[in-house]
Amino acid sequence: MPQNEHIELHRKRHGYRLDHHEKKRKKESREAHERSHKARKMIGLKAKLYHKQRHAEKIQMKKTIKMHEQRKTKQKNDDKTPEGAVPAYLLDREGQSRAKVLSNMIKQKRKEKAGKWEVPLPKVRAQGETEVLKVIKTGKRQKKAWKRMVTKVCFVGDGFTRKPPKYERFIRPMGLRFKKAHVTHPELKATFCLPILGVKKNPSSPLYTTLGVITKGTVIEVNVSELGLVTQGGKVIWGKYAQVTNNPENDGCINAVLLV
Amino acid sequence: MTSGDVERLLIQFQDEEGEVLGSPFDVPLDITPDKLQLVCNALLQKEEPVPLAFFVRGEAEVVSSLGLCVTALGVETEQVLPVVYQPQAVFRVRAVARCTSSLQGHTEAVISTAFSPTGKYLASGSGDTTVRFWDLTTETPHHTARGHTHWVLTIAWSPDGKKLASGCKNSQVCFICTHKHVTIICLLRWVTVLMLNPECRYLVSSSKDCTIRIWDTVLGRSEKILTGHTQSVTCVKWGGDGLLYTSSQDRTVKVWRAKDGVQCRTLQGHAHWVNTLALSTDYILRTGAFEPATATVNAQDVTGSLEELKEKALQRYNKVRGTAPERLVSGSDDFTLFLWNPAEDKKPLARMTGHSALVNEVLFSPDTRLLASASFDKSIKIWDGRTGKYLMSLRGHVAAVYQVAWSADSRLLVSGSSDSTLKVWDIKTGKLNMDLPGHADEVYAVDWSPDGQRVASGGKDKCLRIWRR
């Protein structure tokens, strides 16, 4: 490593040695042999470091070579046949929108046994009694306060008959009784208006479950025979669980998400 | 009226074409079909008694006694009553009830299955580009034929059971003769249907590129190209009279002469894509010289030289066809079916409406009397094969019905649907005979073997199931 330009100066003044270019060429061609000799003979820590560095260099070289080669030839990418084989009569048609339900009966049964539910809304705000039930005063002097009226949307079954008005403690007004829910299938993103079969669980309190009060987060059972789902055993599925996702008393309708 | 004094009636036996048999007979009103059968068989003077079904005036079937039929129809008892007799198949196919095996092996959905004409071999084509042959006696894989590069959409056996042709989505047609295959390329788009001509030499293929090609399998090259359709050709059938029938998405059905490739006729009338065609002599053309009545438990190959086989096949064909020309039915996306007499006439014989969704497949029964149409509206409708009159609806599926197959004696029908079940229906009663669940996903292809023993079904769940009694 010259510290100054005296070599260049000499070359400018006097030119190269007569055999300079020849020597240079031959030295460069010997480089490969010398490098390989070094790589073979080196030992110890020095060798380790050298080999590591050399390996990284080689990888880079190979990559650039491959890149250059790829640019030369154009290849048709046809090795893999696409998935989703359909028979000839279905080829020109779009796929039918249909829920894939095949392992779900088993999964649901297992979950029911375990008592664990994976629901879209795991945590909901618990609703206190003062919010859900309104006190109704009765009696000659309007002092008796044992009757309650439900202020949220509820579901009563088909064969529901009120208890004699004098004795009924919980009043469920007809205006707040709903029979149908708008249920969305989470994978298909399609919404159906399905009749409700019953209220399975209201997260706020078991009392609300027995009354049939539907608030946000309640799990209800809906009639899915419209969708045409079949189990592996060949039976038609007609009831499924869905979780309510809106506040029905504010919106006037029940929106739910199907639990698949 | 005392019980001994039963009313009597004059009936005249007629066969289906209208020819009378013998002279008018005097029979009591409470005669049952068995006794009628004895009388008729005696008149027909056959060596073996043939089971017969009787129809009063060709309309109502005599089920329990003639008297009930007469009162139901409200016919005058003064005149001579024509009673049409129809020979039923001598053999009886038993309904399949259980899945004997589920054949794995395909790595993608199974899209087409076909039994060989004698019922000895089974071939299935699938989305993993292979055609697999299965040995039916042990229900194990026999041979895998590779060579296609895309989904194998259609397979067709030659009527002598020795060769198989298969078409794929990459527009290749492959011809497999025992174990060696010859690939014949090539169309421009995918192949929709293949059919081998009854003499087993020519192969016709229809394709999405709106053309129909006739290939010579011996020479291995394309003989003729028939153009004329303006949209994808959905179905092609080779008729017994040397005519070719094709249906297309351009709403027409065209009739061609196979010898010189000239278009004879265009049948118009549909309002949307014509999906499927069925010929009344389909079953005979498919099975060739094999007679289902002579089937044994172990399926055998048809033996005999080509000439003998041709003779036998021709005899069977003439017997079934009778004197009337071949009939053609086309089913379409416009929810209707048309019954045509393509060799004679441009106008349809009948238009059959009633489905509420597109018709995916139509099939004549092997004795050509009935017609079944499978549709995406979850029902199958049965129509009369001669006049196109509606007979009954078979409901039970909960999703679109994709394919149907008749049993060889025309008494049972199996249907496969997108709800992953197969159902066996009894045509006489119009009710569900057997429900066959078991597939894990949609059932794409169904076939009943010509010897009536097995049903094969393949579906999206990649396995092929064989069902037996």
XYZ file of C-alpha atoms in Angstrom, chain A residues 17-201:
185
model
C 7.718 -2.694 -17.208
C 7.902 -4.599 -20.451
C 6.466 -7.751 -19.009
C 4.045 -5.970 -16.661
C 0.825 -6.829 -18.415
C 1.822 -10.428 -18.966
C 2.766 -10.825 -15.323
C -0.459 -9.232 -14.202
C -2.550 -11.513 -16.336
C -0.793 -14.630 -15.131
C -0.991 -13.559 -11.495
C -4.698 -13.048 -11.770
C -5.213 -16.439 -13.283
C -3.196 -18.025 -10.509
C -5.455 -16.392 -7.917
C -7.971 -19.210 -7.966
C -5.299 -21.813 -7.227
C -3.786 -19.712 -4.471
C -7.123 -19.102 -2.854
C -7.978 -22.777 -2.877
C -4.531 -23.631 -1.444
C -5.097 -21.177 1.398
C -8.580 -22.462 2.081
C -7.260 -25.993 2.365
C -4.268 -25.244 4.486
C -5.683 -22.717 6.918
C -6.373 -23.936 10.435
C -7.741 -22.588 13.637
C -9.867 -19.555 14.246
C -8.562 -17.863 11.160
C -9.881 -20.726 9.071
C -13.291 -20.547 10.664
C -13.673 -16.885 9.978
C -12.412 -17.255 6.440
C -14.742 -20.119 5.630
C -17.726 -18.269 6.992
C -16.981 -15.272 4.872
C -16.356 -17.375 1.797
C -19.671 -19.234 2.229
C -21.607 -15.987 2.288
C -19.781 -14.832 -0.849
C -20.594 -18.033 -2.689
C -24.298 -17.772 -1.896
C -24.420 -14.281 -3.303
C -22.609 -15.364 -6.446
C -25.003 -18.216 -7.049
C -27.985 -15.942 -6.649
C -26.764 -13.435 -9.177
C -25.961 -16.167 -11.670
C -29.430 -17.627 -11.344
C -30.998 -14.241 -11.786
C -29.073 -13.661 -14.949
C -30.022 -17.058 -16.282
C -33.704 -16.547 -15.582
C -33.811 -13.401 -17.578
C -32.589 -15.234 -20.643
C -35.343 -17.840 -20.837
C -39.067 -17.238 -20.364
C -40.960 -20.141 -18.710
C -44.668 -20.798 -18.638
C -45.724 -21.343 -15.059
C -47.955 -24.368 -15.480
C -46.648 -26.995 -13.118
C -49.386 -26.963 -10.562
C -53.020 -27.547 -11.463
C -55.336 -25.228 -9.633
C -57.516 -26.416 -6.793
C -61.243 -26.563 -6.756
C -61.920 -29.106 -9.496
C -65.512 -28.955 -10.687
C -67.343 -31.130 -13.187
C -68.072 -29.808 -16.668
C -71.635 -28.793 -15.893
C -70.494 -26.485 -13.126
C -67.589 -24.872 -14.954
C -69.346 -21.856 -16.365
C -71.328 -21.238 -13.219
C -70.272 -19.404 -10.110
C -69.880 -21.540 -7.035
C -73.033 -21.970 -5.056
C -73.058 -19.999 -1.872
C -73.465 -22.619 0.748
C -72.202 -23.009 4.294
C -69.603 -25.675 4.886
C -70.954 -27.437 7.907
C -69.444 -30.834 7.861
C -67.412 -31.191 11.016
C -69.505 -28.762 12.943
C -72.047 -31.110 14.448
C -69.237 -32.939 16.196
C -67.587 -29.744 17.314
C -70.820 -28.360 18.671
C -71.591 -31.520 20.553
C -68.162 -31.475 22.130
C -68.484 -27.855 23.101
C -71.856 -28.423 24.622
C -70.485 -31.215 26.721
C -67.618 -29.074 27.911
C -69.956 -26.186 28.586
C -67.493 -23.873 26.894
C -68.607 -21.558 24.170
C -66.503 -19.679 21.719
C -68.648 -16.708 20.920
C -67.958 -13.654 18.775
C -68.715 -11.283 21.653
C -67.041 -12.769 24.685
C -67.589 -9.881 27.070
C -70.738 -7.839 27.251
C -71.776 -5.165 29.615
C -73.883 -6.701 32.340
C -77.278 -5.081 32.628
C -78.570 -4.411 36.078
C -82.103 -4.963 37.224
C -83.000 -1.302 37.332
C -82.153 -1.042 33.642
C -84.003 -4.092 32.426
C -87.011 -4.139 34.725
C -89.193 -1.170 35.461
C -91.155 -1.030 38.679
C -94.930 -0.877 38.199
C -96.926 0.490 41.104
C -100.298 -1.096 41.799
C -102.891 -0.988 44.475
C -105.556 1.507 45.575
C -102.971 4.015 46.744
C -100.377 3.000 44.159
C -98.037 1.907 46.928
C -97.556 -1.784 46.171
C -94.445 -2.173 44.058
C -94.036 -5.874 43.403
C -94.779 -5.892 39.667
C -92.044 -5.433 37.142
C -92.206 -4.624 33.436
C -89.456 -5.718 31.064
C -88.036 -2.789 29.094
C -85.934 -4.834 26.702
C -86.861 -6.970 23.729
C -87.940 -10.476 24.669
C -88.990 -13.724 23.076
C -91.953 -15.752 24.225
C -92.680 -19.143 22.737
C -95.549 -20.057 20.456
C -97.808 -21.452 23.099
C -97.349 -18.563 25.502
C -100.344 -17.493 27.584
C -100.128 -14.840 30.251
C -100.763 -15.651 33.859
C -103.867 -14.033 35.297
C -103.023 -10.299 35.360
C -103.646 -10.036 39.081
C -100.890 -12.507 39.814
C -98.288 -11.925 37.144
C -95.114 -10.473 38.472
C -93.212 -9.875 35.221
C -94.980 -8.071 32.389
C -93.605 -8.581 28.896
C -95.301 -6.022 26.630
C -96.506 -7.257 23.254
C -94.743 -4.449 21.466
C -91.397 -5.762 22.599
C -91.976 -9.382 21.644
C -90.032 -10.530 18.556
C -90.190 -13.767 16.623
C -87.601 -13.325 13.924
C -83.956 -12.376 13.877
C -81.635 -11.246 11.112
C -78.874 -13.820 11.264
C -75.576 -13.359 9.424
C -73.435 -16.286 8.429
C -69.870 -15.170 9.319
C -68.080 -16.933 6.446
C -70.557 -16.396 3.648
C -71.369 -12.855 4.752
C -74.995 -13.467 3.862
C -77.873 -12.481 6.131
C -81.107 -14.406 6.492
C -84.274 -13.602 8.402
C -84.854 -16.701 10.479
C -87.467 -17.519 13.112
C -86.228 -17.760 16.701
C -86.708 -21.026 18.513
C -85.712 -19.918 21.986
C -83.299 -18.027 24.216
C -80.395 -20.211 25.258
C -78.458 -17.948 27.592
